[in-house]
Every structure is written in structure tokens, then in C-alpha cells.
Short mmCIF file of C-alpha atoms and ligand atoms in Angstrom, two decimals:
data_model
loop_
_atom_site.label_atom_id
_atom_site.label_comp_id
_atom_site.label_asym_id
_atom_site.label_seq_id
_atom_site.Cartn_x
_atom_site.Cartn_y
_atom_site.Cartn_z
CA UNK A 231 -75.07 34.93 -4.16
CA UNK A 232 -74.48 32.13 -1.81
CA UNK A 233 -71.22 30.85 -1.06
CA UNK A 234 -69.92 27.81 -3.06
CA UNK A 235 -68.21 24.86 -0.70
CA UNK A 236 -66.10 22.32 -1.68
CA UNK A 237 -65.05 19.30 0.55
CA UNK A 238 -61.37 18.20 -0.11
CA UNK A 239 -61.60 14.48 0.42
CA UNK A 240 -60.16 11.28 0.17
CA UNK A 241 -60.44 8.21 2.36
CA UNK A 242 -56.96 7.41 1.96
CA UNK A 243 -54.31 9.34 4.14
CA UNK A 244 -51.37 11.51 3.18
CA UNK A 245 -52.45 12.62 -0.32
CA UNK A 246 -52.55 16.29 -0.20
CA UNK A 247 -55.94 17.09 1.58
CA UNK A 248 -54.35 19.67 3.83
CA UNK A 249 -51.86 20.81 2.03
CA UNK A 250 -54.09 21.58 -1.39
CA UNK A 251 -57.25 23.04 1.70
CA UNK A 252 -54.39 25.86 3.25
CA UNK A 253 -53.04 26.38 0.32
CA UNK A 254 -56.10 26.87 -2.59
CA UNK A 255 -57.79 28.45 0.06
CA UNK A 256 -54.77 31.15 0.41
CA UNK A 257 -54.63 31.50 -3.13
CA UNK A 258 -58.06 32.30 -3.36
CA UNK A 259 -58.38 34.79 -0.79
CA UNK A 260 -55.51 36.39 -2.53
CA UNK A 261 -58.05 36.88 -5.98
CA UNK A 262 -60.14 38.81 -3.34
CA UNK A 263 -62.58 36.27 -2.69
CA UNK A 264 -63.69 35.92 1.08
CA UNK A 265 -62.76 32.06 2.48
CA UNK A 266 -63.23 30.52 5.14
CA UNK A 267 -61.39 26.91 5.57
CA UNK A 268 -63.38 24.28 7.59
CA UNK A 269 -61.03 21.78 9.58
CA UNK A 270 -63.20 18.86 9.93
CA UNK A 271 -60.28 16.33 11.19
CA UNK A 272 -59.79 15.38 14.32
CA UNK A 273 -55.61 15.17 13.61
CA UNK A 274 -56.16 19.12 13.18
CA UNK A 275 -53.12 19.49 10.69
CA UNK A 276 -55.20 22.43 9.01
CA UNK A 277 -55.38 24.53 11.87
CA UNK A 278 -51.83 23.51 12.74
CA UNK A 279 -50.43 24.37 9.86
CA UNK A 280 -51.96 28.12 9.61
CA UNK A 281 -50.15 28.17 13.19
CA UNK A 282 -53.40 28.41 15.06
CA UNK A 283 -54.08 26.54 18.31
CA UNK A 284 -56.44 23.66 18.58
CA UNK A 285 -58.56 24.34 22.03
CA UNK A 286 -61.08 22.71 23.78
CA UNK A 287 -64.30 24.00 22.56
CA UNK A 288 -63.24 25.79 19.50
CA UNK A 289 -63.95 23.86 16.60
CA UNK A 290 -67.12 22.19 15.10
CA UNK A 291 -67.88 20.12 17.91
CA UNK A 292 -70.61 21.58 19.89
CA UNK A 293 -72.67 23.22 16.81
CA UNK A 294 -72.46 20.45 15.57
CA UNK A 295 -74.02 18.17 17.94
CA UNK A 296 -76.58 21.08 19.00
CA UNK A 297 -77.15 22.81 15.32
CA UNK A 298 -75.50 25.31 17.29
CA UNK A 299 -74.30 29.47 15.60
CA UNK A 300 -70.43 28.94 14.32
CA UNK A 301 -69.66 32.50 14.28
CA UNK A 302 -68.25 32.16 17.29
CA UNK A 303 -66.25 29.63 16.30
CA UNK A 304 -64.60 31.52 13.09
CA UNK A 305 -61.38 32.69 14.04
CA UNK A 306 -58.99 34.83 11.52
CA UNK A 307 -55.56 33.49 9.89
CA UNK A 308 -52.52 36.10 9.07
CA UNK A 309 -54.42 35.88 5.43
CA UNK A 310 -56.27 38.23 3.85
CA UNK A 311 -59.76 37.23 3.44
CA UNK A 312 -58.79 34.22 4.59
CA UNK A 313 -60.32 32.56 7.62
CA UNK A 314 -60.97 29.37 9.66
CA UNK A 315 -63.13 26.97 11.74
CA UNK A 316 -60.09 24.90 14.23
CA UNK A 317 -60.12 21.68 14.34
CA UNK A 318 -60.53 20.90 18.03
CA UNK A 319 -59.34 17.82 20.51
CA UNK A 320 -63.04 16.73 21.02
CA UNK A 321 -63.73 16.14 17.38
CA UNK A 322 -63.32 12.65 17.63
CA UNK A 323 -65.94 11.62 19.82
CA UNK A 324 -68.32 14.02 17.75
CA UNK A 325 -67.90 11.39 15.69
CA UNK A 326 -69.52 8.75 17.57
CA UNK A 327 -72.24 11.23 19.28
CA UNK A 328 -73.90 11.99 15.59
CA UNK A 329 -74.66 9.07 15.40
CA UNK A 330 -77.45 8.57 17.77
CA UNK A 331 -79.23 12.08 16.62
CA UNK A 332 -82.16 11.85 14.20
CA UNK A 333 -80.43 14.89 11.98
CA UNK A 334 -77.05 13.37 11.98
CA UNK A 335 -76.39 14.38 8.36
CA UNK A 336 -77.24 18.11 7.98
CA UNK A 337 -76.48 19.92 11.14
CA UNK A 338 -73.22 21.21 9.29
CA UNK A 339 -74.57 22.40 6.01
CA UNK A 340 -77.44 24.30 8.00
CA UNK A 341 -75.21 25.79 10.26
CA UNK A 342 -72.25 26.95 7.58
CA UNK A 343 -75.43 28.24 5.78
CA UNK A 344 -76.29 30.82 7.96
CA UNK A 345 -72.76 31.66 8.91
CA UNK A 346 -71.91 31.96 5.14
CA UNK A 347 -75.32 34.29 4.50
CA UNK A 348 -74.17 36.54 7.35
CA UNK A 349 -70.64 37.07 6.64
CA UNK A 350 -71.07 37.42 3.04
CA UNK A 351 -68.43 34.74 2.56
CA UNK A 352 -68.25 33.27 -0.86
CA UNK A 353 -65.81 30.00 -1.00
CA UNK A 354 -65.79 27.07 1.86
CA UNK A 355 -63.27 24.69 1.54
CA UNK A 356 -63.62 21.60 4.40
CA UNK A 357 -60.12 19.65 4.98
CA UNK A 358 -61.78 16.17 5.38
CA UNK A 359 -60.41 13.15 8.13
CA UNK A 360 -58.45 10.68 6.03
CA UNK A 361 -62.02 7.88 6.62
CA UNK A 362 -65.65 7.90 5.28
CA UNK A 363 -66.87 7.96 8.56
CA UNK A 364 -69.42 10.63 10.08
CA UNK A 365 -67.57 13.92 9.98
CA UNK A 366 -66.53 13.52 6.38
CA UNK A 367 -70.24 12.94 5.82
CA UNK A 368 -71.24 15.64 7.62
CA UNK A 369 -69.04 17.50 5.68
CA UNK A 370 -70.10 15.97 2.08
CA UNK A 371 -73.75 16.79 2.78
CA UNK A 372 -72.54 20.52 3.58
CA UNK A 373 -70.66 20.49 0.10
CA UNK A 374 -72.02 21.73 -3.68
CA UNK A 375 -68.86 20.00 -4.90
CA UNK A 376 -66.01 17.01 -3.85
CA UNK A 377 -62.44 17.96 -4.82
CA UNK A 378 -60.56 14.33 -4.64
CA UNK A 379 -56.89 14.88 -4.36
CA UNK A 380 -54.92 12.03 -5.25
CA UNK A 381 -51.15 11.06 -4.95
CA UNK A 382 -49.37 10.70 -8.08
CA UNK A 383 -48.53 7.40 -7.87
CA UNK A 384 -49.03 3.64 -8.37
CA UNK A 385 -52.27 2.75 -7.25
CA UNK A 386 -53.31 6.02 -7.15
CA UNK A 387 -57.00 5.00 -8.36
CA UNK A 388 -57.45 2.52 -6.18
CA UNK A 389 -60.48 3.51 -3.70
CA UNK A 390 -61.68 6.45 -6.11
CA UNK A 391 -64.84 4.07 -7.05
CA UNK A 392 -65.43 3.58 -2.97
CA UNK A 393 -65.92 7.65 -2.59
CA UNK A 394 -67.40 8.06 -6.05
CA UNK A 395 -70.04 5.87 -4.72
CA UNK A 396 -70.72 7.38 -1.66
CA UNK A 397 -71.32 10.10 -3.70
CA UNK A 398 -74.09 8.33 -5.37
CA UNK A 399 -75.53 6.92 -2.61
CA UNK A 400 -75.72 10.13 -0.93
CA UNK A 401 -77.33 11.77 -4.35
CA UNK A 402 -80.08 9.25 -4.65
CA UNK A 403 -80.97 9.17 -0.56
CA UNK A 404 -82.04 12.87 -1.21
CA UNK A 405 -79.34 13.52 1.44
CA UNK A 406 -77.49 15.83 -0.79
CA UNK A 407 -78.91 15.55 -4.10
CA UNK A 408 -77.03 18.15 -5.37
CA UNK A 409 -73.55 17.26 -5.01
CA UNK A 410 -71.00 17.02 -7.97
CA UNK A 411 -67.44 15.75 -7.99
CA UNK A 412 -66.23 19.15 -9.08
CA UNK A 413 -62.57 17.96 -9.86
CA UNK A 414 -59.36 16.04 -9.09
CA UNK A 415 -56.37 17.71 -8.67
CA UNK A 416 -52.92 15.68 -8.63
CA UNK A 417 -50.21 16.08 -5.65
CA UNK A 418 -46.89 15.67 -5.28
CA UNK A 419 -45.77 15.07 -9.16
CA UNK A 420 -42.28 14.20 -9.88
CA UNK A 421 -41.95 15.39 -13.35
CA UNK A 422 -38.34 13.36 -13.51
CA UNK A 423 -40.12 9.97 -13.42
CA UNK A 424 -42.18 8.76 -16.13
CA UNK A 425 -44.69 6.98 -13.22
CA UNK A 426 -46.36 10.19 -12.40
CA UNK A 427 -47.07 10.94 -16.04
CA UNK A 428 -48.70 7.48 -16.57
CA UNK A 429 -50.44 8.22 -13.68
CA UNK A 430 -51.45 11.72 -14.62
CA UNK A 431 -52.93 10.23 -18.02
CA UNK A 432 -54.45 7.31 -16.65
CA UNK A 433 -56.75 9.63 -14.51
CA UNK A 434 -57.09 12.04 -17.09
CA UNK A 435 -58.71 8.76 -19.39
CA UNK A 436 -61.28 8.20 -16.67
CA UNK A 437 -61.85 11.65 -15.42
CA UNK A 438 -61.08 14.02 -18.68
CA UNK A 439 -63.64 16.75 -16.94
CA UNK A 440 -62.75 16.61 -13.47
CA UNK A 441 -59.14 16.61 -13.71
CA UNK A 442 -57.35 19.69 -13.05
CA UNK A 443 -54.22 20.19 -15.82
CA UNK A 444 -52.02 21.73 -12.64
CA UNK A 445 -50.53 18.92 -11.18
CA UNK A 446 -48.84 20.17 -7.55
CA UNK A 447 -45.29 19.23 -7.86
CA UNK A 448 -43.82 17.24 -4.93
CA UNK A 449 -41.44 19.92 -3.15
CA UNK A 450 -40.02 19.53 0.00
CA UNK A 451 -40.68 23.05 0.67
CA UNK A 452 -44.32 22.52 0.41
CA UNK A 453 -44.15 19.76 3.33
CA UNK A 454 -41.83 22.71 5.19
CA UNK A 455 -43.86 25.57 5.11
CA UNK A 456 -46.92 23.84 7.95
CA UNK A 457 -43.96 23.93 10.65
CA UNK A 458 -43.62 27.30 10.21
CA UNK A 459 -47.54 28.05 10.77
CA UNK A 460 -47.65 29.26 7.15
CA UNK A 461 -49.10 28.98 3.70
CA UNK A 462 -46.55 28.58 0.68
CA UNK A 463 -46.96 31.59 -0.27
CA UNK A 464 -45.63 33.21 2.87
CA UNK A 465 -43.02 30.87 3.05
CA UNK A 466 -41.40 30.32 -0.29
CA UNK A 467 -43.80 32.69 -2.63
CA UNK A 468 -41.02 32.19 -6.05
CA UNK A 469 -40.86 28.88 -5.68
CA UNK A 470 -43.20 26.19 -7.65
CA UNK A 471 -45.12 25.29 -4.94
CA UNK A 472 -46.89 28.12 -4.57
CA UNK A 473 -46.52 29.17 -8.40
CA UNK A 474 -48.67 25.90 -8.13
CA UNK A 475 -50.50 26.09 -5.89
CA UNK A 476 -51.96 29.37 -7.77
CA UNK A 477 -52.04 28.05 -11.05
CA UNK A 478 -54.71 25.36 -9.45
CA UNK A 479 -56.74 28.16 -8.07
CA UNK A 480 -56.79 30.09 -11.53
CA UNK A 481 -58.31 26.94 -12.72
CA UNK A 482 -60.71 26.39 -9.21
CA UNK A 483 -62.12 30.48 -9.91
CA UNK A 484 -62.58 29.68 -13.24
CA UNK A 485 -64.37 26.17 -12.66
CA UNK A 486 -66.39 27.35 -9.39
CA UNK A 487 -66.16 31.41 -8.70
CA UNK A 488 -66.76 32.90 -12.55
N1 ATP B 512 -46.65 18.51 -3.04
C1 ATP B 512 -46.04 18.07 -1.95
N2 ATP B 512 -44.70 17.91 -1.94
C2 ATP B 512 -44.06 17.44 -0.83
N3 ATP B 512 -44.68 17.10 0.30
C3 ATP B 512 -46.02 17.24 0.34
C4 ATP B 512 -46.77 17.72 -0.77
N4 ATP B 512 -48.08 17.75 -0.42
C5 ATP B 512 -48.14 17.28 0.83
N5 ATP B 512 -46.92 16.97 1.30
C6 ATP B 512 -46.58 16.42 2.62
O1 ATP B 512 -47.09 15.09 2.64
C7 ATP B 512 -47.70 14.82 3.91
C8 ATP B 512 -49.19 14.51 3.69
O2 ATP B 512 -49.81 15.68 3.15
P1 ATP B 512 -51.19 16.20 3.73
O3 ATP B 512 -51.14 16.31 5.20
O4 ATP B 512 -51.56 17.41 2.96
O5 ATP B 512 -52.10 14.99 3.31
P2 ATP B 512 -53.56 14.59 3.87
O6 ATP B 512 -54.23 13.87 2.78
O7 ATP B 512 -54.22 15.78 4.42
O8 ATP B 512 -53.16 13.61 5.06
P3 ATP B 512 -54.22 12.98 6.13
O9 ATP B 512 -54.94 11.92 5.39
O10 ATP B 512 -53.37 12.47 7.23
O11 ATP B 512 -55.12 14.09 6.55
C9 ATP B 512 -47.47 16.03 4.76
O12 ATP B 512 -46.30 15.84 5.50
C10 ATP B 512 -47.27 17.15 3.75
O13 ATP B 512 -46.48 18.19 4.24
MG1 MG B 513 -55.09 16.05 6.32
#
């Protein structure tokens, strides 16, 4: 069986996307199923935060550009079954340099295809920039599924419909016909204010299929642990971040990997 991969995006910034990539993709290397994390932003906060260096020439840059082998390019985190694809300081200007190729769309998925084929991996997660621009597309075309994650809070819909459409549009193009919004999963709850319950239901009336039922608490040891170079559950495994964290993946296994 091929590997199932998921791009965790959203176009607006600070609403989990690293945090829920490190940290699902932990838990589900702990169930024993091989997964390798794709940093796709330039800001490299997913590499920083598994306390692994971003380098010149590391990341997704060059294979990406040239439809290029990423084996090379897979380095291993202080996981089990757990590893990752650095972000790298040249990412950026990837971004403008896809644009001029002819195959500016694909030359992720049909590289991460035969990486995932040959190292029998089985879940990709790709932590998406915080824009719509070419990398996040390059990583939406390379996806079976979009996980939105979206702050609990005010407003939180707001700019859903703008990546629900590219969605569409990138369906009915034929340039990934196959992709699904495979869920929503809420971040930083406070379950002391009656606003992130509102909010939680308000989603849950639009998107009753696609939302997860773990909401990720907001925990200020969860916005710790990246300092540290670790995943929650190295760095505060009792507390409700991570019981979390794991209580999403239960329901990610069951939706994607069952
Ligand atoms: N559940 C949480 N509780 C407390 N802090 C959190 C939680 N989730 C994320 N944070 C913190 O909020 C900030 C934004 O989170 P994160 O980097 O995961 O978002 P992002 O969507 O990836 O941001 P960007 O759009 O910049 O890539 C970070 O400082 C992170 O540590
Ligand atoms: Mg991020």
C-alpha cells in the first residue's frame, strides 16, 4: 500500500500548522506507523522545533526545481519512525523559480512518490507556509487529503471558503483531482471561555464530517516544548497537550491509516 499524505494548511498564520505537523506526526509514529514530516515553509519552524538544523541545500529546494531523488534529503528525528525533509534557507526563492517551469505543480508529489515506494513509508504530513502561494501548491497537489487547522476563536472561519476553493479549482483543473479536505482539527481551546465553544459548534454546523471532536487545548507548554527541540510528548508526556495531541491521532489512524 502506498503511503497516505496529508498537507496541514491554512493561509492564515499562527493557527497550529506546526505545532499539530510535529506533534500528530509523533503520535503517529508512536502507533508504529512509519512518518516522514515534510517542512515546506520557508520560516522552517518544523525543522526547528524537532531541534534539527536548517542548511543550505538540505531541504526541498533543489528536487524540487530539478524533479530531483529526496532520499538524500530525509534526515532522522530522536523519534521513532519518525522522520523529516528540513526546511532550508533557499526555500523562498524556490518559490519564485517554479514558476517559470512547465511542471510547476507536480514535481513534489512525483518525487515524495518514489521516496515513499522505496522506504516503505506509510503517512506524509507537509507543514504548509502560512500563504497560497507556490510551495503550498506544490504541496496540495502532492496531498490525498487537506487537514485545515483553525484557531479557536472569533473569526475563526473567515478565509476557510478562500482554501476550500482552491481546493476546487485544483480538483476540476485535473491538477489533483483526487484531493479531499480530510478534516479540521481545532487549536488552542480554552475550555474556561464560552467563545471557543461557540466557535467549536459553529464549525462543527458547517463541517459536521471533517471536524475532528479533539479540540487541542491552548497550553503554554505546548508553545514551550519547540525551544527545547522536542515534541510534547518528550517534553511534558502527562500533561494535556500531548494527551491531546494523541487523542487527535487516534481519531487521524482511524479516519486515514485503518
Ligand atoms: N495549543 C497551543 N497552545 C499554546 N500555544 C500554542 C498552541 N499551538 C500553537 N501554539 C503556539 O502558537 C504559535 C503559533 O503556532 P504554530 O507555529 O504551530 O502555528 P502556524 O500556523 O504553523 O504558524 P505559521 O503560520 O507562522 O506557520 C507558536 O508560538 C506555537 O508554539
Ligand atoms: Mg508554521
Amino acid at each position: 500500500m502506498s503511503a497516505t499524505t496529508i498537507a496541514i494548511a491554512n493561509q492564515k498564520g499562527g493557527v497550529g500548522k506546526t505545532t499539530t505537523t510535529i506533534n500528530l506526526g509523533a503520535a503517529l509514529a508512536s502507533f508504529g506507523i512509519p512518518t516522514l514530516l515534510v517542512d515546506m515553509d520557508p520560516q522552517g519552524n518544523a525543522t526547528s522545533s524537532l531541534g534539527i538544523e536548517k542548511k543550505a541545500g538540505a531541504g526541498v529546494y533543489e528536487p524540487l526545481l530539478a524533479g530531483k531523488d529526496l532520499s538524500s534529503r530525509v534526515v532522522a528525528t530522536n523519534e521513532k519512525n519518525l522522520w523529516l525533509i528540513p526546511s532550508e534557507l533557499d526555500l523562498a526563492a524556490a518559490e519564485l523559480e517554479l514558476s517559470s517551469q512547465d511542471n510547476y505543480l507536480i514535481n513534489l508529489r512525483d518525487s515524495l512518490h518514489n521516496l515513499t515506494q522505496n522506504y516503505g513509508l506509510k503517512a506524509v504530513l507537509i507543514d504548509c507556509p502560512p500563504t497560497l502561494g507556490l510551495l503550498s501548491m506544490n504541496s496540495l497537489c502532492a496531498a490525498d487529503y487537506l487537514l485545515i487547522t483553525l484557531q479557536s476563536e472569533y473569526l475563526a472561519l473567515e478565509g476557510l471558503s478562500q482554501i476550500t476553493k482552491v481546493i476546487e479549482q485544483l480538483k476540476q483543473s485535473g491538477a489533483n483531482a483526487g484531493i479531499q479536505l480530510g478534516g479540521i482539527a481545532m487549536t488552542m481551546y480554552d475550555n474556561r471561555t464560552r467563545l471557543s465553544y461557540e466557535v467549536w459548534q459553529e464549525v462543527n454546523n458547517h463541517y459536521p464530517e471533517e471536524i475532528f471532536r479533539t479540540a487541542i487545548p491552548r497550553t503554554v507548554r505546548l508553545s514551550e516544548a519547540p525551544s527545547f527541540g522536542k515534541t510534547i510528548f518528550q517534553y511534558d508526556p502527562n500533561g494535556v497537550g500531548a494527551k491531546a495531541y494523541l487523542a487527535l491521532a487516534k481519531e487521524v489512524q482511524n479516519r486515514f491509516f485503518s
